[in-house]
Short mmCIF file of C-alpha atoms and ligand atoms in Angstrom, two decimals:
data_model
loop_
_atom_site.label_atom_id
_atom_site.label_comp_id
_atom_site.label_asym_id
_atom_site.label_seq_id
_atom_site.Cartn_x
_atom_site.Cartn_y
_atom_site.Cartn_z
CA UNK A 1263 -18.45 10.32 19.19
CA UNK A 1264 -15.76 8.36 20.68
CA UNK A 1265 -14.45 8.75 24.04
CA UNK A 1266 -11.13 9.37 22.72
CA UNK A 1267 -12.18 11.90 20.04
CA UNK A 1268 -9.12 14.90 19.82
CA UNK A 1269 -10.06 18.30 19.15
CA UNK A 1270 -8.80 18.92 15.92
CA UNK A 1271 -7.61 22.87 16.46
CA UNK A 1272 -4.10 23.31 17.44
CA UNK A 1273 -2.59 23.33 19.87
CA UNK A 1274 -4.10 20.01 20.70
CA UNK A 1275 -3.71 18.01 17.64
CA UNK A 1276 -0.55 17.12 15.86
CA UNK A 1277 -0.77 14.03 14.13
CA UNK A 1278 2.73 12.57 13.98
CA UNK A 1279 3.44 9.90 10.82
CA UNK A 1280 6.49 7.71 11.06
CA UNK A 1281 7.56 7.38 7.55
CA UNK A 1282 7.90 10.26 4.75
CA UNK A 1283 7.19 8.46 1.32
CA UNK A 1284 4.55 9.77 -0.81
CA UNK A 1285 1.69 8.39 1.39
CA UNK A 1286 2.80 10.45 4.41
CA UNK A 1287 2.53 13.04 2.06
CA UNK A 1288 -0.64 12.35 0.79
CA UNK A 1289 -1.86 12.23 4.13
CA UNK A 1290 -0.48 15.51 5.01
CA UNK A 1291 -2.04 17.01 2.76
CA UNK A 1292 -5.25 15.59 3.87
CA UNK A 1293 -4.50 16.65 6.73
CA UNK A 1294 -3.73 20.41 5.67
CA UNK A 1295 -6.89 20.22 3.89
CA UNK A 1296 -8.63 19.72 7.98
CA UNK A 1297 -6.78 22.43 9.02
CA UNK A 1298 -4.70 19.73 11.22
CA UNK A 1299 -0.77 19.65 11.94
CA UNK A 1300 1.77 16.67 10.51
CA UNK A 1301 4.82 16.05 11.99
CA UNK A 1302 7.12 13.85 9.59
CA UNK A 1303 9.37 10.97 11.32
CA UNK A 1304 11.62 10.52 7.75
CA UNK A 1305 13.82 8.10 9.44
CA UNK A 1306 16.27 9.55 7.90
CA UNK A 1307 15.24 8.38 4.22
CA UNK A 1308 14.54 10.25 1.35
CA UNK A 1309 11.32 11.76 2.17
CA UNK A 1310 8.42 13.43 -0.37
CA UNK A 1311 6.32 14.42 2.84
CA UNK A 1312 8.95 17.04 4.12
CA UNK A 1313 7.72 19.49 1.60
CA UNK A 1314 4.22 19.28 2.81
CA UNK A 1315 4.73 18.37 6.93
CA UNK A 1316 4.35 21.29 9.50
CA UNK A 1317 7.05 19.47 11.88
CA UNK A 1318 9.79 17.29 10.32
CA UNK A 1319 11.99 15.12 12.19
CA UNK A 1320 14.96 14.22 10.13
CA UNK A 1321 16.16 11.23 11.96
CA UNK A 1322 16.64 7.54 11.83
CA UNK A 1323 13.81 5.98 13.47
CA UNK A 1324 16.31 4.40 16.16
CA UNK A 1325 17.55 7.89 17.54
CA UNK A 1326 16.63 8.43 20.78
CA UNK A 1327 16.72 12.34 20.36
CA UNK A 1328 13.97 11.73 17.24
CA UNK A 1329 12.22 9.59 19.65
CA UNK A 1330 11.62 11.81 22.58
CA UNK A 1331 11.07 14.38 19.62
CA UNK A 1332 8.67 12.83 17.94
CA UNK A 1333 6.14 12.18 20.68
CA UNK A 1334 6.84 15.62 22.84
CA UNK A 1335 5.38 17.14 19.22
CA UNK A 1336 2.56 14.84 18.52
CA UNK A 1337 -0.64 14.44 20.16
CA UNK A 1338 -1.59 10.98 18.16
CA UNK A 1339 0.88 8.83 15.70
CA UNK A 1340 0.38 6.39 12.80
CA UNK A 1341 2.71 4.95 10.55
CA UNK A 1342 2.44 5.37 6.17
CA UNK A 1343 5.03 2.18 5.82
CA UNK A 1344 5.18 -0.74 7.42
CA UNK A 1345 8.56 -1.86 7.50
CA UNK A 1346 9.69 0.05 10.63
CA UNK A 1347 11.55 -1.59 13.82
CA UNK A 1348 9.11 -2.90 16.22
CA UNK A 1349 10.92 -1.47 19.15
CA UNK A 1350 10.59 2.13 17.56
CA UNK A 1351 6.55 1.80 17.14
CA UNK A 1352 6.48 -0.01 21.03
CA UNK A 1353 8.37 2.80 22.13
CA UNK A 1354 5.64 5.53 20.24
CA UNK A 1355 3.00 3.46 21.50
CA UNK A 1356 4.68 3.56 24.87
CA UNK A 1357 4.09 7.50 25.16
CA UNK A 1358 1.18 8.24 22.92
CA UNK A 1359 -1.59 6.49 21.28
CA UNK A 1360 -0.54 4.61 17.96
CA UNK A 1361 -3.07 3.77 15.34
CA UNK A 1362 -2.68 0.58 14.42
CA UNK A 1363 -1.26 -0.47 16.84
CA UNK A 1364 2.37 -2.12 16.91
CA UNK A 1365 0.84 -5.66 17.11
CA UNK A 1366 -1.13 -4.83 13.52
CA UNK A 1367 1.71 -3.79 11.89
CA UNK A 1368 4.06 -6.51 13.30
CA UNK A 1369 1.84 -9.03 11.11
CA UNK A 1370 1.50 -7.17 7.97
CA UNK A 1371 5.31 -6.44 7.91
CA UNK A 1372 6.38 -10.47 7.64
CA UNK A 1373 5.09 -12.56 5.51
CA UNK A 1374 5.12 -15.55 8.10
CA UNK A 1375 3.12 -13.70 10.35
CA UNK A 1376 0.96 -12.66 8.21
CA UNK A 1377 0.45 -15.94 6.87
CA UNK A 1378 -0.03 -17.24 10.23
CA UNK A 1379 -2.29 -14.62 10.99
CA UNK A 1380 -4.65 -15.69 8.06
CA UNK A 1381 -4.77 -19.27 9.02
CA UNK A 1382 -5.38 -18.92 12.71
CA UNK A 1383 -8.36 -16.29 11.47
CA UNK A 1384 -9.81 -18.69 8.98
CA UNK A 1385 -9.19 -16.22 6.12
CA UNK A 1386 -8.64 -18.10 2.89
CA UNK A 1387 -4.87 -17.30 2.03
CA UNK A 1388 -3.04 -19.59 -0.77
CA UNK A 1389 -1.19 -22.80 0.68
CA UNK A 1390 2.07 -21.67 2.28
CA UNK A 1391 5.05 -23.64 4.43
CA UNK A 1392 7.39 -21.97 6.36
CA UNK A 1393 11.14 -22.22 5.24
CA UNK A 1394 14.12 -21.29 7.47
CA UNK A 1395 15.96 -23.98 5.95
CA UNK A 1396 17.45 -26.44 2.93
CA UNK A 1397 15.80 -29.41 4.82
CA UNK A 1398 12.92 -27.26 5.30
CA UNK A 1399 12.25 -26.08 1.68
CA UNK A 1400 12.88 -29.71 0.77
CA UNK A 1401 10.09 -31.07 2.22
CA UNK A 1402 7.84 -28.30 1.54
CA UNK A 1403 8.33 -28.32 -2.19
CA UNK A 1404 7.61 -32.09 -2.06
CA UNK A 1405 4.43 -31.38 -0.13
CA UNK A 1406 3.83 -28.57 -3.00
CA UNK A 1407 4.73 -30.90 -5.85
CA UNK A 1408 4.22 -27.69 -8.15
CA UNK A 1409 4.77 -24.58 -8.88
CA UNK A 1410 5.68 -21.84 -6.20
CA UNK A 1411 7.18 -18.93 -5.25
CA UNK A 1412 9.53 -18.30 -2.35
CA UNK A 1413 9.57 -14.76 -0.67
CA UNK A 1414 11.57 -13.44 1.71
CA UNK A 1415 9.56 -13.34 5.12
CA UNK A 1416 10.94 -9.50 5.98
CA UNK A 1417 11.03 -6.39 4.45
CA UNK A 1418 9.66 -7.44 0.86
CA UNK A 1419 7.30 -5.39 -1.40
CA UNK A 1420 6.56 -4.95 -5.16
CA UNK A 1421 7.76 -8.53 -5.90
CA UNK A 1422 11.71 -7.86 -4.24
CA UNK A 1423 12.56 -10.69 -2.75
CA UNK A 1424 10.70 -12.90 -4.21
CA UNK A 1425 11.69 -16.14 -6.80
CA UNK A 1426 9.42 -17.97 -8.91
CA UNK A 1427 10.11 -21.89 -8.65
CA UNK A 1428 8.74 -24.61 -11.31
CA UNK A 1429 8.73 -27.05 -8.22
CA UNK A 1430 12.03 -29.08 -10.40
CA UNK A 1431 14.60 -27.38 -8.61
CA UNK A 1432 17.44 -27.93 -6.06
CA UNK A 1433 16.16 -26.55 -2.64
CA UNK A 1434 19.79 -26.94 -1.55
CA UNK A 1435 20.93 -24.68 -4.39
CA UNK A 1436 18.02 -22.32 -4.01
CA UNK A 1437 18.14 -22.00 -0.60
CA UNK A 1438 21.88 -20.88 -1.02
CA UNK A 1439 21.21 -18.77 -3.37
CA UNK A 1440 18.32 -17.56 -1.78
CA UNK A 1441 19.08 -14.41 0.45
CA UNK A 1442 17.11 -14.82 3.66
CA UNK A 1443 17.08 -16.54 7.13
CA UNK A 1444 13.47 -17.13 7.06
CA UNK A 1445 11.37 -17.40 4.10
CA UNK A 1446 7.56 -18.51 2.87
CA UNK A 1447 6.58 -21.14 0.07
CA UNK A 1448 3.58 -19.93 -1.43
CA UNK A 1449 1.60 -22.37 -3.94
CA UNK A 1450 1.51 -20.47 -7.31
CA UNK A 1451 -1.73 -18.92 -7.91
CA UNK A 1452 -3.12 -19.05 -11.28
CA UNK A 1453 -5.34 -16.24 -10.56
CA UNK A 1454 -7.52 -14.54 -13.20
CA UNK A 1455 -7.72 -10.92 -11.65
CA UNK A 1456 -5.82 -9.23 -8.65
CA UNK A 1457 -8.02 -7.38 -6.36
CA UNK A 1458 -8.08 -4.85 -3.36
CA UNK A 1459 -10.07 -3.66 -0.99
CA UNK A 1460 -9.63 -0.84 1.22
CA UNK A 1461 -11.23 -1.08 4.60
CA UNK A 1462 -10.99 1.87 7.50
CA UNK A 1463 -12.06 0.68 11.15
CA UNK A 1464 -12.96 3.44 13.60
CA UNK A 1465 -11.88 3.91 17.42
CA UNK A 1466 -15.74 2.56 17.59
CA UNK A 1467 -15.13 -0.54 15.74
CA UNK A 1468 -16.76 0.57 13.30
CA UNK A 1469 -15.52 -1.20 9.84
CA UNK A 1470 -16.19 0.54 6.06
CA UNK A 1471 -15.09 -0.79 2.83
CA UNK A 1472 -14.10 0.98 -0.61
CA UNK A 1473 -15.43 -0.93 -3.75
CA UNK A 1474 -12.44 -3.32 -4.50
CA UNK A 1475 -9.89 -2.56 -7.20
CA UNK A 1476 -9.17 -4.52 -10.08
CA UNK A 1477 -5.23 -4.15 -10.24
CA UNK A 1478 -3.21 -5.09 -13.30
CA UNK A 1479 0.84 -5.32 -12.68
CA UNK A 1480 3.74 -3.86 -14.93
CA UNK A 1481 7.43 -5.46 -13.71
CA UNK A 1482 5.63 -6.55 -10.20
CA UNK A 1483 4.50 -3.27 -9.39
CA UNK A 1484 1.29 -1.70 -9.84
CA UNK A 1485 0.37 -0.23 -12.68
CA UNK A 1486 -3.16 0.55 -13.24
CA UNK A 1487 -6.69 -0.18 -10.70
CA UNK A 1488 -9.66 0.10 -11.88
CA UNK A 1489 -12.52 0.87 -9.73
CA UNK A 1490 -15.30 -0.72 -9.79
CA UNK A 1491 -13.75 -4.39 -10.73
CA UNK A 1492 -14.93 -6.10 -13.44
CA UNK A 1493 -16.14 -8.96 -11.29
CA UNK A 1494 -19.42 -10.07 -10.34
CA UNK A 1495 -21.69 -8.48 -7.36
CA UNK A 1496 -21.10 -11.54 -5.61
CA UNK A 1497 -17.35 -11.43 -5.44
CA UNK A 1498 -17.20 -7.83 -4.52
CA UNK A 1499 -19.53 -8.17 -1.47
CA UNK A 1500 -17.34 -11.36 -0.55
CA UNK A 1501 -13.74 -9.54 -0.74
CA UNK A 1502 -14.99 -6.58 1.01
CA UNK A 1503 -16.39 -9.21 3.75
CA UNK A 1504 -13.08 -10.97 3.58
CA UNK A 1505 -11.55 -7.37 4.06
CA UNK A 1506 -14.17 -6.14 7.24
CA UNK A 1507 -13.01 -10.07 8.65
CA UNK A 1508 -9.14 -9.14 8.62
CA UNK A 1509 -9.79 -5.62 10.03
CA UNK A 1510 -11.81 -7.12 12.74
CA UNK A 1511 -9.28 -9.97 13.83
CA UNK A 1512 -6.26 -7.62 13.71
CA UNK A 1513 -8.76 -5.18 16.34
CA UNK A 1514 -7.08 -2.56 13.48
CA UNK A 1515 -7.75 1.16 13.97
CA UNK A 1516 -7.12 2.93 10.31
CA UNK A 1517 -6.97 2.44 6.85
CA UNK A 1518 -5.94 -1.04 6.03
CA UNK A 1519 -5.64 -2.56 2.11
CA UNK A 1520 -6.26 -6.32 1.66
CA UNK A 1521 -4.71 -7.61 -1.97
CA UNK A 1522 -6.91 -11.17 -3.74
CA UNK A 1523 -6.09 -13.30 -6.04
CA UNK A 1524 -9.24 -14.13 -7.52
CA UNK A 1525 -8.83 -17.65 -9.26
CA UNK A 1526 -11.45 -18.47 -12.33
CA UNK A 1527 -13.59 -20.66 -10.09
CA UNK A 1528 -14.81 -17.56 -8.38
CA UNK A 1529 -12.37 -17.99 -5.28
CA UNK A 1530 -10.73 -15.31 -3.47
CA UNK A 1531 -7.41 -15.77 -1.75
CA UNK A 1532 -5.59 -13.45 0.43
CA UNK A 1533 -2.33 -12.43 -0.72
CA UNK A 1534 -1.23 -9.75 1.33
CA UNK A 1535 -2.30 -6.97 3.64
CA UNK A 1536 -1.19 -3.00 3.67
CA UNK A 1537 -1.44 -1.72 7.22
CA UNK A 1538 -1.78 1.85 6.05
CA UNK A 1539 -3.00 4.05 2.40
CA UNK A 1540 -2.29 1.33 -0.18
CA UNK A 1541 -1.46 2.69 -3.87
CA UNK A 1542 -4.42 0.67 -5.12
CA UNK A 1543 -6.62 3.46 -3.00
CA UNK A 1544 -4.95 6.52 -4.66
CA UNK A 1545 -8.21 6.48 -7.05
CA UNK A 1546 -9.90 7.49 -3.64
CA UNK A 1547 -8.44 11.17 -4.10
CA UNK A 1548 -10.61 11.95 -6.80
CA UNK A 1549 -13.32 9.29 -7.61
CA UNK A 1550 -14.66 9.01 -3.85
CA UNK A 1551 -16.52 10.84 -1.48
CA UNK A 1552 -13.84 10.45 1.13
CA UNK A 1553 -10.08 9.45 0.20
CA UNK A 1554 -8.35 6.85 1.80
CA UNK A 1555 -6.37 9.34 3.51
CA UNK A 1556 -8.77 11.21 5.02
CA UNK A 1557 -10.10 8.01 6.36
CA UNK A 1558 -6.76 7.58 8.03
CA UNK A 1559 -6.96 10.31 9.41
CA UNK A 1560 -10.66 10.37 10.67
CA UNK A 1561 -9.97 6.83 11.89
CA UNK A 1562 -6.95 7.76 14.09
CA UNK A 1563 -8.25 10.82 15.29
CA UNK A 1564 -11.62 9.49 16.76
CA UNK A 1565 -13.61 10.72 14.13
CA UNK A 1566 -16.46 8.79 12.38
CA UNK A 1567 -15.61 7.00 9.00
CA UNK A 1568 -16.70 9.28 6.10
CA UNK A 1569 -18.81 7.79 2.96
CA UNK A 1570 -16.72 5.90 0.67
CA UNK A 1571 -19.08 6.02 -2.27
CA UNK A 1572 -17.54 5.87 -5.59
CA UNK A 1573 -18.63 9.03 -7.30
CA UNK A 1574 -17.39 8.11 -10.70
CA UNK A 1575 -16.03 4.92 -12.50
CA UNK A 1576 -12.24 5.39 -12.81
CA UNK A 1577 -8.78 3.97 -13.36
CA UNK A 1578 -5.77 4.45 -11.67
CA UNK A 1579 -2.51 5.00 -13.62
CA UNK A 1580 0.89 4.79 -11.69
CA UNK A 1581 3.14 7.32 -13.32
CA UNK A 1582 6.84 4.99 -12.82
CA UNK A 1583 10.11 6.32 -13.45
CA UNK A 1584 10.18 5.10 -16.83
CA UNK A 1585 8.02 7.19 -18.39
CA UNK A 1586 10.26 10.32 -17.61
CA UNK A 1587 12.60 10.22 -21.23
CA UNK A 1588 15.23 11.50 -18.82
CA UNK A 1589 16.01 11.69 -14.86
CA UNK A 1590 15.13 15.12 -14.43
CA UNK A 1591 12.71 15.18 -17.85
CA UNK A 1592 8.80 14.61 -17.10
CA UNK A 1593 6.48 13.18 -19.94
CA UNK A 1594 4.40 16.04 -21.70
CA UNK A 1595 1.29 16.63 -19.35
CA UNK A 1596 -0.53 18.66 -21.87
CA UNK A 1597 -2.64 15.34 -22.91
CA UNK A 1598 -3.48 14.62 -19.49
CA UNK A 1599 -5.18 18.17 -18.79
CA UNK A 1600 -6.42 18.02 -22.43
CA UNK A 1601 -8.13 15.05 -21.38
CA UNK A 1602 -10.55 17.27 -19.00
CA UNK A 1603 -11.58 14.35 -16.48
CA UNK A 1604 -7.85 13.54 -15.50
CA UNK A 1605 -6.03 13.96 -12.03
CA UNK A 1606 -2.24 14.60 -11.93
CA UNK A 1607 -0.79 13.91 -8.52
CA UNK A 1608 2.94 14.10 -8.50
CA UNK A 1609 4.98 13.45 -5.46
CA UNK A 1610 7.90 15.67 -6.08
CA UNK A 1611 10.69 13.79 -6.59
CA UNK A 1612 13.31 15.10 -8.09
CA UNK A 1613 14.98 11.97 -9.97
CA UNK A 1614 13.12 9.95 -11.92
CA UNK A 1615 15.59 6.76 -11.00
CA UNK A 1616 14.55 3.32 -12.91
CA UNK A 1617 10.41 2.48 -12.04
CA UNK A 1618 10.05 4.58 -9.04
CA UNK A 1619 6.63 5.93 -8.18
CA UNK A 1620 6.92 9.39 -9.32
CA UNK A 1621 3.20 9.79 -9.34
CA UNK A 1622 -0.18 8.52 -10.43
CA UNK A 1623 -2.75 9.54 -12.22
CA UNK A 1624 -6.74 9.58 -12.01
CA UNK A 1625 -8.95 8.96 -14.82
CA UNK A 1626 -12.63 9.68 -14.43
CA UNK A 1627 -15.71 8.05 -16.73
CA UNK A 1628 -17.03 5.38 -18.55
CA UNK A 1629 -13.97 4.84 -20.57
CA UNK A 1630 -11.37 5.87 -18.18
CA UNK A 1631 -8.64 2.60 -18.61
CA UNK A 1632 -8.97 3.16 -22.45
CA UNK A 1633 -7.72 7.00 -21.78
CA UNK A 1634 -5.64 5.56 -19.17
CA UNK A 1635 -4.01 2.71 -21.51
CA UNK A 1636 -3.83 4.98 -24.50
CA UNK A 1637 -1.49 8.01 -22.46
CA UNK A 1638 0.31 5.26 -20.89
CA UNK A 1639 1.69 3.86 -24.35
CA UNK A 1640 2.06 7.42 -25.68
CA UNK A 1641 4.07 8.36 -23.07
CA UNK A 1642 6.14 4.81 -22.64
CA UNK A 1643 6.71 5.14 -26.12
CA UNK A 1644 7.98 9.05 -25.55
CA UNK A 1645 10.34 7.93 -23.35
CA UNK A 1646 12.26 5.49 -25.25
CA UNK A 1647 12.75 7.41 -28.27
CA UNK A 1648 13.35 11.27 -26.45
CA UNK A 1649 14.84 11.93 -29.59
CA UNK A 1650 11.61 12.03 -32.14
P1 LIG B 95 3.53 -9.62 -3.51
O1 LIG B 95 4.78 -8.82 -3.24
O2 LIG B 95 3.38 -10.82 -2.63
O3 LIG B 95 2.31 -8.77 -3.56
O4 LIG B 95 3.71 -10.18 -5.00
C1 LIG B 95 3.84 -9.31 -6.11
C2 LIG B 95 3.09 -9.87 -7.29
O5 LIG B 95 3.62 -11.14 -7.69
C3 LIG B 95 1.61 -10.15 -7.00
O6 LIG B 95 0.84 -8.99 -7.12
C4 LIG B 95 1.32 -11.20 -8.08
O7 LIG B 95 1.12 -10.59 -9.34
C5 LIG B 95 2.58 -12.02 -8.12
N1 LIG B 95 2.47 -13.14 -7.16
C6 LIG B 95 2.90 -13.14 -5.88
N2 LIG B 95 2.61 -14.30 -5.26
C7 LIG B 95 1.98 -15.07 -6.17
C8 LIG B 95 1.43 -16.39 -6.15
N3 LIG B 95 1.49 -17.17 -5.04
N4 LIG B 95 0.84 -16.84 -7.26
C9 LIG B 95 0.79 -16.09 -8.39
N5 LIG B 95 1.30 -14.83 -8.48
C10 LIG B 95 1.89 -14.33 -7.40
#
């Protein structure tokens, strides 16, 4: 056991999560589940872990009053987004113990460090330049001489701030266009699959890896994993190597999710890192002998790492905003619990605004992306004609 193992009963355990989107929710809910308390640090957003949290703290994460709040309730603290101010998580970290740590998350939450990160770790990542200006995206794109993409170096996710480039263009007129100080040129992969794998690292060092998802994309954000990939052994023991590496040279302490490219020649590149539950884990819930956020939770809390077996084959479907025919109108269930082997998991949001994550669904067996695929149409198709 660790020497900094906390006794799960109340009152000594409170695990505080800065962040209340549907992963703080999902976590506690684990954490309901192990009889442990959640205190929610919203920041002041909109927040689907408030109906779930024992504690909630209402607050942007730059008031000092949620601050003093926030770690006179909590005995241990960990984040379910990434994009919070560094100050706030040195601050946490400053007055109880933070898993990861604020260094961890401070690379996975820019690009350019993250980037940086990979390089100085010897962790094959796709060719990148740095760009905080024209001159500078000048030169890189003639060091490219290709095809690229440009992304924002803060606060970007699900493709947002991101621009495709043929490698013909202006950089003076993209650059101006572009909406960023600092930026990252990535070489355009032509990848043949996108995987992930989901590692948790113990207070022990300890390391354990899911089997890695096979993720498929729908207007830059995820749409369906499947689990296991369709790739060969070989590949899957290298990403989840790849995966152990990165937790080991960030010294990470929690649930971490590591996205590939995998290109046709059998190559894996890193493309980004989660430091937290990753939506390409959500499969966990159902189809593995621990979920992801259980992990998290084991991990932070001193606990060892429980079995991450797959129990069943199964596919991931994220249930977007668009398949609601209207904003306060769900898609007909009925065929998902006629199905008999799938998992609704809705987040309880209210509005179903453009693609947000309103859910996701498991589906269990053999065939579980065909069941997956076929709902998905049915209900897509639903939505655009709510009349029929
Ligand atoms: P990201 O926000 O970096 O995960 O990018 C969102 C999605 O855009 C990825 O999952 C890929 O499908 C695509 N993408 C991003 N970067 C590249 C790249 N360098 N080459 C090819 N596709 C990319």
């Amino acid at each position: 056991m660790s020497p900094d193992f906390i006794p799960l009963h109340p009152p000594h355990c409170v695990v505080g999560v800065i962040g209340g989107g549907q992963l703080g929710r999902m976590l506690a809910l684990a954490a309901r589940r192990m009889g442990v308390r959640t205190c929610i640090w919203t920041g002041g957003l909109e927040a689907p872990a408030v109906e779930v949290a024992d504690e909630i703290i209402d607050l942007p994460f730059d008031d000092p009053a949620a601050l003093e709040k926030f770690c006179r309730t909590t005995t241990v603290a960990t984040v379910e987004f990434e994009n919070i101010p560094r100050e706030t998580l040195e601050k946490v970290a400053g007055c109880i113990p933070l898993h990861p740590s604020p260094q961890a998350i401070s690379i996975c939450q820019n690009r350019e460090r993250e980037k940086e990160f990979l390089r100085a770790n010897g962790i094959p990542h796709t060719w990148f330049a740095v760009i905080a200006s024209e001159a500078d995206l000048a030169a890189a794109m003639l060091e490219l001489n290709g095809p690229g993409v440009l992304k924002t170096a803060a606060f970007g996710y699900d493709g947002k701030g991101q621009l495709k480039l043929s490698g013909t263009e202006n950089p003076a007129a993209v650059w101006a266009a572009f909406d960023a100080d600092r930026a990252v040129l990535e070489a355009w992969v032509p990848f043949e699959k996108e995987l992930s794998v989901m590692a948790a690292r113990g207070a022990d060092g300890r390391t354990v890896t899911y089997d890695p998802a096979e993720n498929r994309h729908r207007h830059h954000i995820l749409d369906v994993s499947i689990v296991p990939a369709r790739v060969s052994p070989a590949v899957s023991l290298e990403a989840a190597a790849i995966a152990r590496r990165v937790a080991e040279a960030l010294d990470y302490r929690g649930i971490l999710g590591v996205e590939f490219f995998l290109k046709s020649d059998g190559t894996l590149l890193v493309n980004e890192i989660a430091p937290r539950p990753h939506n390409s884990g959500h499969h966990t819930l159902d189809a593995c002998a621990t979920s992801q956020f259980e992990q998290q939770l084991r991990a932070v809390l001193g606990l060892p790492p429980g079995s991450t077996r797959l129990l069943s084959p199964v596919a991931m479907l994220n249930l977007l905003g668009d398949f609601w025919p209207a904003e306060t109108t769900p898609p007909d269930w009925l065929p998902l619990f006629t199905d008999g082997e799938a998992y609704l998991h809705l987040y309880g949001k209210r509005h179903a605004r453009g693609r947000r994550k309103m859910g996701h669904a498991n589906f269990l067996g053999h065939d579980a992306i065909h069941r997956a695929e076929s709902l998905k149409s049915r209900w897509l198709t639903a939505a655009e004609n709510p009349e029929d």
